mmCIF file of C-alpha atoms and ligand atoms in Angstrom:
data_model
loop_
_atom_site.group_PDB
_atom_site.id
_atom_site.type_symbol
_atom_site.label_atom_id
_atom_site.label_comp_id
_atom_site.label_asym_id
_atom_site.label_seq_id
_atom_site.Cartn_x
_atom_site.Cartn_y
_atom_site.Cartn_z
ATOM 1 C CA MET X 383 -0.063 0.135 0.389
ATOM 2 C CA GLU X 384 1.347 3.274 -1.030
ATOM 3 C CA ASN X 385 0.337 7.299 -0.268
ATOM 4 C CA THR X 386 0.062 8.337 -3.397
ATOM 5 C CA GLY X 387 -0.646 11.604 -2.219
ATOM 6 C CA LYS X 388 -3.438 12.499 -4.432
ATOM 7 C CA TYR X 389 -6.952 11.981 -3.307
ATOM 8 C CA ALA X 390 -10.024 11.737 -5.416
ATOM 9 C CA LEU X 391 -12.949 11.951 -3.123
ATOM 10 C CA ILE X 392 -16.182 10.371 -4.203
ATOM 11 C CA THR X 393 -19.376 10.608 -2.420
ATOM 12 C CA GLY X 394 -22.035 7.885 -2.700
ATOM 13 C CA ALA X 395 -19.009 5.697 -3.274
ATOM 14 C CA SER X 396 -20.707 2.180 -1.236
ATOM 15 C CA SER X 397 -23.153 1.315 -4.105
ATOM 16 C CA GLY X 398 -23.603 1.835 -8.077
ATOM 17 C CA ILE X 399 -21.689 4.011 -10.022
ATOM 18 C CA GLY X 400 -20.483 5.806 -7.288
ATOM 19 C CA TRP X 401 -18.296 2.344 -6.260
ATOM 20 C CA HIS X 402 -16.709 1.946 -9.938
ATOM 21 C CA PHE X 403 -16.013 5.995 -10.315
ATOM 22 C CA THR X 404 -13.840 4.883 -6.944
ATOM 23 C CA GLU X 405 -12.138 1.786 -8.878
ATOM 24 C CA ALA X 406 -11.821 3.299 -11.705
ATOM 25 C CA LEU X 407 -9.306 6.229 -10.141
ATOM 26 C CA ALA X 408 -7.948 3.627 -7.874
ATOM 27 C CA GLN X 409 -6.801 2.583 -11.703
ATOM 28 C CA ARG X 410 -5.440 5.976 -12.504
ATOM 29 C CA ASP X 411 -3.004 5.813 -9.141
ATOM 30 C CA TYR X 412 -5.869 8.033 -7.059
ATOM 31 C CA SER X 413 -6.183 7.207 -3.028
ATOM 32 C CA VAL X 414 -9.663 7.663 -2.430
ATOM 33 C CA VAL X 415 -12.054 8.832 -0.098
ATOM 34 C CA ALA X 416 -15.331 6.635 -0.509
ATOM 35 C CA VAL X 417 -17.953 9.072 1.633
ATOM 36 C CA SER X 418 -21.245 7.366 2.098
ATOM 37 C CA ASN X 419 -23.949 6.476 4.861
ATOM 38 C CA GLN X 420 -23.696 2.688 4.462
ATOM 39 C CA PRO X 421 -20.142 1.965 6.585
ATOM 40 C CA ALA X 422 -20.553 -2.017 6.059
ATOM 41 C CA GLN X 423 -20.453 -1.502 2.177
ATOM 42 C CA LEU X 424 -17.695 1.226 2.119
ATOM 43 C CA ASP X 425 -15.305 -1.192 4.577
ATOM 44 C CA ASP X 426 -16.321 -3.870 1.321
ATOM 45 C CA LEU X 427 -14.744 -1.301 -0.467
ATOM 46 C CA LYS X 428 -11.626 -0.350 1.342
ATOM 47 C CA LYS X 429 -10.847 -4.033 1.841
ATOM 48 C CA ARG X 430 -10.867 -4.615 -2.156
ATOM 49 C CA LEU X 431 -9.446 -1.600 -3.553
ATOM 50 C CA GLU X 432 -6.752 -1.650 -1.418
ATOM 51 C CA LYS X 433 -6.070 -5.657 -2.294
ATOM 52 C CA LEU X 434 -6.063 -4.939 -5.715
ATOM 53 C CA TYR X 435 -3.953 -1.744 -6.344
ATOM 54 C CA ARG X 436 -1.246 0.283 -4.440
ATOM 55 C CA ILE X 437 -3.354 3.331 -2.869
ATOM 56 C CA ILE X 438 -4.832 4.621 0.660
ATOM 57 C CA VAL X 439 -8.924 3.971 0.569
ATOM 58 C CA VAL X 440 -9.684 6.321 3.774
ATOM 59 C CA THR X 441 -14.185 5.639 4.362
ATOM 60 C CA LEU X 442 -15.931 8.054 6.040
ATOM 61 C CA ASN X 443 -19.374 7.469 6.373
ATOM 62 C CA MET X 444 -21.710 10.121 7.008
ATOM 63 C CA ASP X 445 -25.483 11.195 5.816
ATOM 64 C CA LEU X 446 -24.692 14.037 3.150
ATOM 65 C CA THR X 447 -28.531 14.975 3.601
ATOM 66 C CA GLN X 448 -27.583 16.359 6.977
ATOM 67 C CA GLU X 449 -26.838 20.913 6.628
ATOM 68 C CA ASN X 450 -23.609 20.906 7.476
ATOM 69 C CA SER X 451 -22.444 17.672 5.939
ATOM 70 C CA ALA X 452 -20.492 19.386 3.071
ATOM 71 C CA GLN X 453 -18.257 21.638 5.517
ATOM 72 C CA LYS X 454 -17.776 18.206 8.057
ATOM 73 C CA VAL X 455 -16.266 16.554 5.247
ATOM 74 C CA PHE X 456 -14.646 19.419 4.452
ATOM 75 C CA ASP X 457 -13.151 19.408 8.138
ATOM 76 C CA TYR X 458 -12.160 15.915 7.836
ATOM 77 C CA CYS X 459 -10.152 15.709 5.069
ATOM 78 C CA LYS X 460 -8.478 18.866 6.226
ATOM 79 C CA GLU X 461 -7.478 17.637 9.746
ATOM 80 C CA LYS X 462 -6.915 14.459 8.354
ATOM 81 C CA ASN X 463 -4.114 16.670 5.682
ATOM 82 C CA LEU X 464 -5.802 14.608 2.355
ATOM 83 C CA ILE X 465 -5.148 17.117 -0.704
ATOM 84 C CA VAL X 466 -8.392 16.067 -2.560
ATOM 85 C CA GLU X 467 -7.604 16.522 -6.465
ATOM 86 C CA VAL X 468 -10.555 14.824 -7.805
ATOM 87 C CA LEU X 469 -13.841 15.838 -6.457
ATOM 88 C CA ILE X 470 -17.513 13.701 -7.455
ATOM 89 C CA ASN X 471 -20.819 14.498 -6.276
ATOM 90 C CA ASN X 472 -22.309 11.803 -6.698
ATOM 91 C CA ALA X 473 -24.431 10.388 -3.835
ATOM 92 C CA GLY X 474 -28.476 10.708 -4.777
ATOM 93 C CA ILE X 475 -31.956 9.358 -3.750
ATOM 94 C CA PHE X 476 -34.933 8.831 -6.085
ATOM 95 C CA PHE X 477 -38.904 8.423 -5.226
ATOM 96 C CA PHE X 478 -41.859 8.578 -7.032
ATOM 97 C CA GLY X 479 -44.093 10.763 -5.664
ATOM 98 C CA GLU X 480 -46.205 13.744 -5.519
ATOM 99 C CA ALA X 481 -44.616 16.306 -4.145
ATOM 100 C CA VAL X 482 -46.843 17.448 -1.746
ATOM 101 C CA THR X 483 -47.737 13.947 -0.030
ATOM 102 C CA VAL X 484 -43.963 12.599 0.041
ATOM 103 C CA ASP X 485 -42.644 12.411 3.555
ATOM 104 C CA TYR X 486 -41.342 16.077 4.947
ATOM 105 C CA SER X 487 -38.056 14.287 5.765
ATOM 106 C CA LEU X 488 -37.639 12.447 2.397
ATOM 107 C CA GLY X 489 -38.677 15.530 0.602
ATOM 108 C CA LYS X 490 -35.757 18.022 2.417
ATOM 109 C CA SER X 491 -34.115 14.751 2.362
ATOM 110 C CA ILE X 492 -33.211 14.973 -1.735
ATOM 111 C CA LEU X 493 -32.436 19.215 -1.499
ATOM 112 C CA GLY X 494 -29.565 18.625 1.002
ATOM 113 C CA LEU X 495 -28.401 15.960 -1.062
ATOM 114 C CA HIS X 496 -29.086 16.765 -4.246
ATOM 115 C CA ILE X 497 -28.184 21.069 -4.221
ATOM 116 C CA ILE X 498 -26.630 22.437 -0.937
ATOM 117 C CA THR X 499 -24.066 19.749 -0.450
ATOM 118 C CA PRO X 500 -22.616 19.245 -3.778
ATOM 119 C CA ALA X 501 -22.884 23.033 -4.229
ATOM 120 C CA MET X 502 -21.152 23.645 -0.894
ATOM 121 C CA LEU X 503 -18.187 20.165 -1.579
ATOM 122 C CA CYS X 504 -17.948 22.319 -5.013
ATOM 123 C CA ARG X 505 -17.158 25.828 -2.698
ATOM 124 C CA LEU X 506 -14.840 24.097 -0.260
ATOM 125 C CA PHE X 507 -13.308 21.492 -1.986
ATOM 126 C CA GLY X 508 -12.940 24.471 -5.790
ATOM 127 C CA GLU X 509 -11.440 26.974 -3.440
ATOM 128 C CA GLN X 510 -8.202 24.761 -2.414
ATOM 129 C CA MET X 511 -8.197 23.273 -5.840
ATOM 130 C CA MET X 512 -8.048 27.285 -7.491
ATOM 131 C CA LYS X 513 -5.549 27.932 -5.129
ATOM 132 C CA ARG X 514 -3.576 24.565 -6.192
ATOM 133 C CA GLN X 515 -4.572 25.831 -9.849
ATOM 134 C CA ARG X 516 -5.123 22.132 -10.141
ATOM 135 C CA GLY X 517 -8.261 20.278 -10.114
ATOM 136 C CA PHE X 518 -11.323 18.090 -11.386
ATOM 137 C CA ILE X 519 -14.708 18.191 -10.285
ATOM 138 C CA LEU X 520 -17.222 15.872 -12.115
ATOM 139 C CA ASN X 521 -21.052 16.078 -10.630
ATOM 140 C CA VAL X 522 -23.219 13.484 -11.667
ATOM 141 C CA SER X 523 -26.738 14.770 -12.516
ATOM 142 C CA SER X 524 -29.907 12.662 -14.640
ATOM 143 C CA ILE X 525 -31.462 12.445 -17.877
ATOM 144 C CA ALA X 526 -34.479 14.131 -15.679
ATOM 145 C CA ALA X 527 -32.662 16.769 -15.293
ATOM 146 C CA VAL X 528 -33.821 17.635 -19.222
ATOM 147 C CA MET X 529 -37.809 18.430 -19.132
ATOM 148 C CA PRO X 530 -39.481 18.821 -15.489
ATOM 149 C CA TYR X 531 -42.059 15.137 -14.549
ATOM 150 C CA PRO X 532 -45.034 14.631 -12.301
ATOM 151 C CA CYS X 533 -44.539 12.138 -9.698
ATOM 152 C CA ILE X 534 -40.189 13.740 -9.896
ATOM 153 C CA SER X 535 -41.100 16.566 -9.441
ATOM 154 C CA LEU X 536 -38.057 17.250 -6.572
ATOM 155 C CA TYR X 537 -36.195 14.577 -8.347
ATOM 156 C CA GLY X 538 -35.746 15.947 -11.884
ATOM 157 C CA PRO X 539 -35.270 19.788 -10.685
ATOM 158 C CA THR X 540 -32.536 18.568 -8.478
ATOM 159 C CA LYS X 541 -30.728 17.168 -11.045
ATOM 160 C CA ALA X 542 -31.819 20.630 -13.401
ATOM 161 C CA PHE X 543 -29.804 22.321 -10.622
ATOM 162 C CA LEU X 544 -27.084 20.247 -10.584
ATOM 163 C CA ARG X 545 -26.462 20.722 -14.710
ATOM 164 C CA ASN X 546 -26.768 24.169 -14.194
ATOM 165 C CA PHE X 547 -24.307 25.214 -11.635
ATOM 166 C CA THR X 548 -21.875 22.602 -13.145
ATOM 167 C CA ARG X 549 -22.158 24.632 -16.449
ATOM 168 C CA ALA X 550 -20.991 28.145 -15.306
ATOM 169 C CA LEU X 551 -18.946 26.550 -12.329
ATOM 170 C CA ARG X 552 -16.681 25.525 -14.729
ATOM 171 C CA THR X 553 -16.901 28.704 -16.847
ATOM 172 C CA GLU X 554 -15.260 29.946 -13.688
ATOM 173 C CA MET X 555 -12.951 27.476 -12.528
ATOM 174 C CA LYS X 556 -11.621 26.992 -16.220
ATOM 175 C CA TYR X 557 -9.785 30.240 -15.859
ATOM 176 C CA HIS X 558 -7.926 28.300 -12.361
ATOM 177 C CA GLY X 559 -6.930 26.065 -14.396
ATOM 178 C CA ILE X 560 -9.394 23.281 -12.849
ATOM 179 C CA ASN X 561 -11.552 20.720 -15.092
ATOM 180 C CA VAL X 562 -15.599 21.174 -14.562
ATOM 181 C CA THR X 563 -17.517 18.054 -16.358
ATOM 182 C CA CYS X 564 -21.035 17.032 -16.188
ATOM 183 C CA LEU X 565 -21.976 12.751 -16.376
ATOM 184 C CA ILE X 566 -25.817 13.424 -17.341
ATOM 185 C CA PRO X 567 -26.891 9.241 -17.625
ATOM 186 C CA GLY X 568 -29.640 7.931 -18.246
ATOM 187 C CA PRO X 569 -31.460 4.704 -16.713
ATOM 188 C CA VAL X 570 -28.006 2.700 -14.876
ATOM 189 C CA ASP X 571 -28.626 -1.164 -13.849
ATOM 190 C CA THR X 572 -28.369 0.093 -9.886
ATOM 191 C CA GLU X 573 -30.298 -0.120 -7.047
ATOM 192 C CA LEU X 574 -31.358 3.547 -7.086
ATOM 193 C CA TYR X 575 -34.931 3.116 -8.163
ATOM 194 C CA ASP X 576 -37.320 -0.056 -8.178
ATOM 195 C CA ALA X 577 -37.270 -0.509 -11.725
ATOM 196 C CA GLY X 578 -41.202 -2.991 -11.141
ATOM 197 C CA ASN X 579 -42.437 -2.857 -14.593
ATOM 198 C CA PHE X 580 -40.086 -1.907 -16.858
ATOM 199 C CA ASN X 581 -37.794 -4.983 -18.801
ATOM 200 C CA LYS X 582 -34.707 -4.509 -18.155
ATOM 201 C CA PRO X 583 -32.897 -6.884 -20.000
ATOM 202 C CA LEU X 584 -34.447 -4.765 -23.023
ATOM 203 C CA LEU X 585 -34.027 -1.787 -21.444
ATOM 204 C CA ARG X 586 -30.067 -3.276 -21.642
ATOM 205 C CA LYS X 587 -30.310 -4.810 -25.554
ATOM 206 C CA LEU X 588 -32.135 -1.658 -27.016
ATOM 207 C CA GLY X 589 -28.396 0.851 -25.403
ATOM 208 C CA ILE X 590 -31.286 2.547 -23.229
ATOM 209 C CA MET X 591 -29.774 0.999 -19.614
ATOM 210 C CA LYS X 592 -26.255 1.191 -19.222
ATOM 211 C CA ASN X 593 -24.372 -0.634 -16.578
ATOM 212 C CA PRO X 594 -22.951 1.026 -14.043
ATOM 213 C CA GLU X 595 -19.331 0.971 -14.859
ATOM 214 C CA THR X 596 -19.412 1.741 -18.320
ATOM 215 C CA VAL X 597 -21.089 4.738 -17.193
ATOM 216 C CA ALA X 598 -18.617 5.983 -14.301
ATOM 217 C CA HIS X 599 -15.885 4.894 -16.899
ATOM 218 C CA ALA X 600 -17.279 6.971 -19.446
ATOM 219 C CA GLY X 601 -17.460 9.906 -17.114
ATOM 220 C CA ILE X 602 -14.375 9.570 -15.400
ATOM 221 C CA ARG X 603 -12.442 9.923 -19.131
ATOM 222 C CA ALA X 604 -14.829 12.769 -20.146
ATOM 223 C CA LEU X 605 -13.361 14.533 -16.862
ATOM 224 C CA PHE X 606 -10.162 13.794 -17.353
ATOM 225 C CA LYS X 607 -10.521 14.713 -21.450
ATOM 226 C CA ASN X 608 -11.966 18.106 -19.598
ATOM 227 C CA HIS X 609 -15.408 18.299 -21.428
ATOM 228 C CA ALA X 610 -18.050 19.957 -20.359
ATOM 229 C CA VAL X 611 -20.998 17.319 -20.869
ATOM 230 C CA CYS X 612 -21.052 12.994 -20.717
ATOM 231 C CA ILE X 613 -24.234 11.850 -21.606
ATOM 232 C CA PRO X 614 -23.032 7.421 -21.846
ATOM 233 C CA GLY X 615 -24.732 6.169 -24.992
ATOM 234 C CA LEU X 616 -26.218 7.380 -28.563
ATOM 235 C CA LEU X 617 -29.388 6.867 -27.257
ATOM 236 C CA ASN X 618 -29.712 8.671 -24.748
ATOM 237 C CA GLN X 619 -27.965 11.695 -26.586
ATOM 238 C CA PHE X 620 -30.380 11.321 -29.257
ATOM 239 C CA ILE X 621 -33.057 11.495 -26.437
ATOM 240 C CA ILE X 622 -31.832 14.678 -24.362
ATOM 241 C CA LEU X 623 -31.755 16.142 -27.521
ATOM 242 C CA LEU X 624 -35.227 14.985 -28.616
ATOM 243 C CA LEU X 625 -37.698 16.254 -24.531
ATOM 244 C CA PRO X 626 -37.118 19.683 -24.832
ATOM 245 C CA VAL X 627 -38.825 20.352 -27.671
ATOM 246 C CA LEU X 628 -41.902 17.512 -26.771
ATOM 247 C CA PRO X 629 -45.248 19.158 -26.151
ATOM 248 C CA TYR X 630 -45.963 19.580 -22.426
ATOM 249 C CA PHE X 631 -49.939 18.191 -23.202
ATOM 250 C CA ILE X 632 -48.216 14.692 -24.176
ATOM 251 C CA ILE X 633 -46.700 14.870 -20.670
ATOM 252 C CA ASN X 634 -50.410 15.520 -18.930
ATOM 253 C CA ILE X 635 -52.211 12.747 -21.095
ATOM 254 C CA ILE X 636 -49.424 10.005 -20.163
ATOM 255 C CA TYR X 637 -49.436 11.040 -16.875
ATOM 256 C CA ARG X 638 -52.942 11.556 -16.809
ATOM 257 C CA ARG X 639 -54.048 8.591 -18.381
ATOM 258 C CA ASN X 640 -51.526 6.558 -15.448
ATOM 259 C CA PHE X 641 -52.992 8.335 -12.445
ATOM 260 C CA PHE X 642 -55.993 9.759 -13.085
ATOM 261 C CA ASP X 643 -59.226 8.933 -14.018
ATOM 262 C CA ARG X 644 -60.491 11.903 -14.382
ATOM 263 C CA GLU X 645 -60.156 15.208 -16.157
ATOM 264 C CA PRO X 646 -58.132 18.437 -13.986
ATOM 265 C CA LYS X 647 -60.092 20.005 -11.373
ATOM 266 C CA GLU X 648 -60.348 24.131 -12.521
HETATM 267 N N1 LIG O 1045 -29.584 4.530 -11.419
HETATM 268 C C1 LIG O 1045 -29.432 5.997 -12.779
HETATM 269 O O1 LIG O 1045 -30.968 5.352 -13.763
HETATM 270 C C2 LIG O 1045 -29.596 6.743 -12.732
HETATM 271 C C3 LIG O 1045 -30.101 7.575 -13.625
HETATM 272 C C4 LIG O 1045 -29.195 9.098 -13.618
HETATM 273 C C5 LIG O 1045 -28.609 9.490 -12.727
HETATM 274 N N2 LIG O 1045 -28.001 8.988 -11.655
HETATM 275 C C6 LIG O 1045 -27.212 9.239 -10.506
HETATM 276 O O2 LIG O 1045 -26.111 8.247 -10.984
HETATM 277 C C7 LIG O 1045 -25.503 8.777 -9.442
HETATM 278 C C8 LIG O 1045 -25.658 7.731 -8.185
HETATM 279 O O3 LIG O 1045 -26.930 6.782 -8.632
HETATM 280 P P1 LIG O 1045 -26.307 5.171 -8.510
HETATM 281 O O4 LIG O 1045 -27.278 4.601 -10.126
HETATM 282 O O5 LIG O 1045 -25.250 4.377 -8.669
HETATM 283 O O6 LIG O 1045 -27.447 4.756 -7.147
HETATM 284 P P2 LIG O 1045 -26.998 4.148 -6.207
HETATM 285 O O7 LIG O 1045 -26.561 2.754 -6.073
HETATM 286 O O8 LIG O 1045 -28.486 3.860 -5.226
HETATM 287 O O9 LIG O 1045 -26.061 4.937 -5.501
HETATM 288 C C9 LIG O 1045 -26.174 5.755 -4.181
HETATM 289 C C10 LIG O 1045 -24.696 5.950 -4.086
HETATM 290 O O10 LIG O 1045 -25.978 7.484 -2.615
HETATM 291 C C11 LIG O 1045 -25.510 6.978 -1.544
HETATM 292 N N3 LIG O 1045 -26.233 7.552 -0.458
HETATM 293 C C12 LIG O 1045 -27.696 8.088 -0.657
HETATM 294 N N4 LIG O 1045 -28.236 8.629 -0.313
HETATM 295 C C13 LIG O 1045 -27.048 9.072 0.577
HETATM 296 C C14 LIG O 1045 -26.880 10.075 2.235
HETATM 297 N N5 LIG O 1045 -27.824 10.229 2.901
HETATM 298 N N6 LIG O 1045 -25.792 10.120 2.897
HETATM 299 C C15 LIG O 1045 -24.758 9.874 2.158
HETATM 300 N N7 LIG O 1045 -24.707 9.479 0.905
HETATM 301 C C16 LIG O 1045 -25.726 8.987 0.333
HETATM 302 C C17 LIG O 1045 -25.838 5.306 -1.328
HETATM 303 O O11 LIG O 1045 -25.939 4.845 -0.395
HETATM 304 P P3 LIG O 1045 -27.007 3.891 -0.063
HETATM 305 O O12 LIG O 1045 -26.297 2.355 0.462
HETATM 306 O O13 LIG O 1045 -26.825 4.177 1.086
HETATM 307 O O14 LIG O 1045 -28.240 3.809 -1.000
HETATM 308 C C18 LIG O 1045 -25.091 4.750 -2.945
HETATM 309 O O15 LIG O 1045 -24.159 4.719 -2.093
HETATM 310 C C19 LIG O 1045 -26.651 9.336 -8.526
HETATM 311 O O16 LIG O 1045 -26.618 10.910 -8.183
HETATM 312 C C20 LIG O 1045 -28.808 9.294 -8.748
HETATM 313 O O17 LIG O 1045 -29.313 10.325 -9.066
HETATM 314 C C21 LIG O 1045 -28.842 7.587 -11.634
#
């Protein structure tokens, strides 16, 4: 085991795309600070990566929905003298439901996890990167950011924040030698949501549903090549162009047919 002196910090590293981000960075000789709220999975990740690669894995069990979690993560790294060269804001949650009937604390959590914590992590680690004139920031948005949909009325707009914020941050950081990239995946085969009635094998066959390893590696390549945006999959790239020009009444019709058997109240 060798401390290469350069660290990548990945939020939501304990599963899915985050797990593969962490491994992709280990393959590039980065030691990692793996953050999530699942200590057992983080331990598994540490054991696996330290066995396979000559790096250090620091695990940090933290609920990133909490108000001061970005500051706590930053203070932890500062105290341990971990120089974070790569920041990946990946942690996320997903649920279906109307904005006004969703559990209050769950609604608040998604805002904290997708907006406040990633923006403040960029603020805190970005300033250090700026001083060093070197750094890499990858923020994970979603294809759901492209257009607002009912029943994911909190998820989509929080991901739209990440997309827009990342675009603006990229321009600011460009003059300080920092790469900033936004990853916009379509459906990915992880535990983020229950795919329920969706036919996963068919979605995979059509190239709509990607595996998390492919998505993570695409994101890391785009980050180091300094691309503004990474949308894994040709079909997803096409869908992202198509969605904004889709008339919104189509969404209204689909919503009404699936959820209500009546006309909206005037
Ligand atoms: N899967 C998709 O179809 C898809 C599509 C577009 C974008 N994305 C985005 O990709 C990112 C990764 O998602 P994924 O598909 O890899 O799902 P995932 O396997 O559920 O990974 C999400 C990660 O975030 C962590 N996390 C959740 N809540 C947290 C909290 N309060 N504090 C700290 N960590 C927390 C999770 O830990 P736990 O073990 O607690 O869950 C997990 O490690 C998310 O931002 C998601 O919105 C996913």
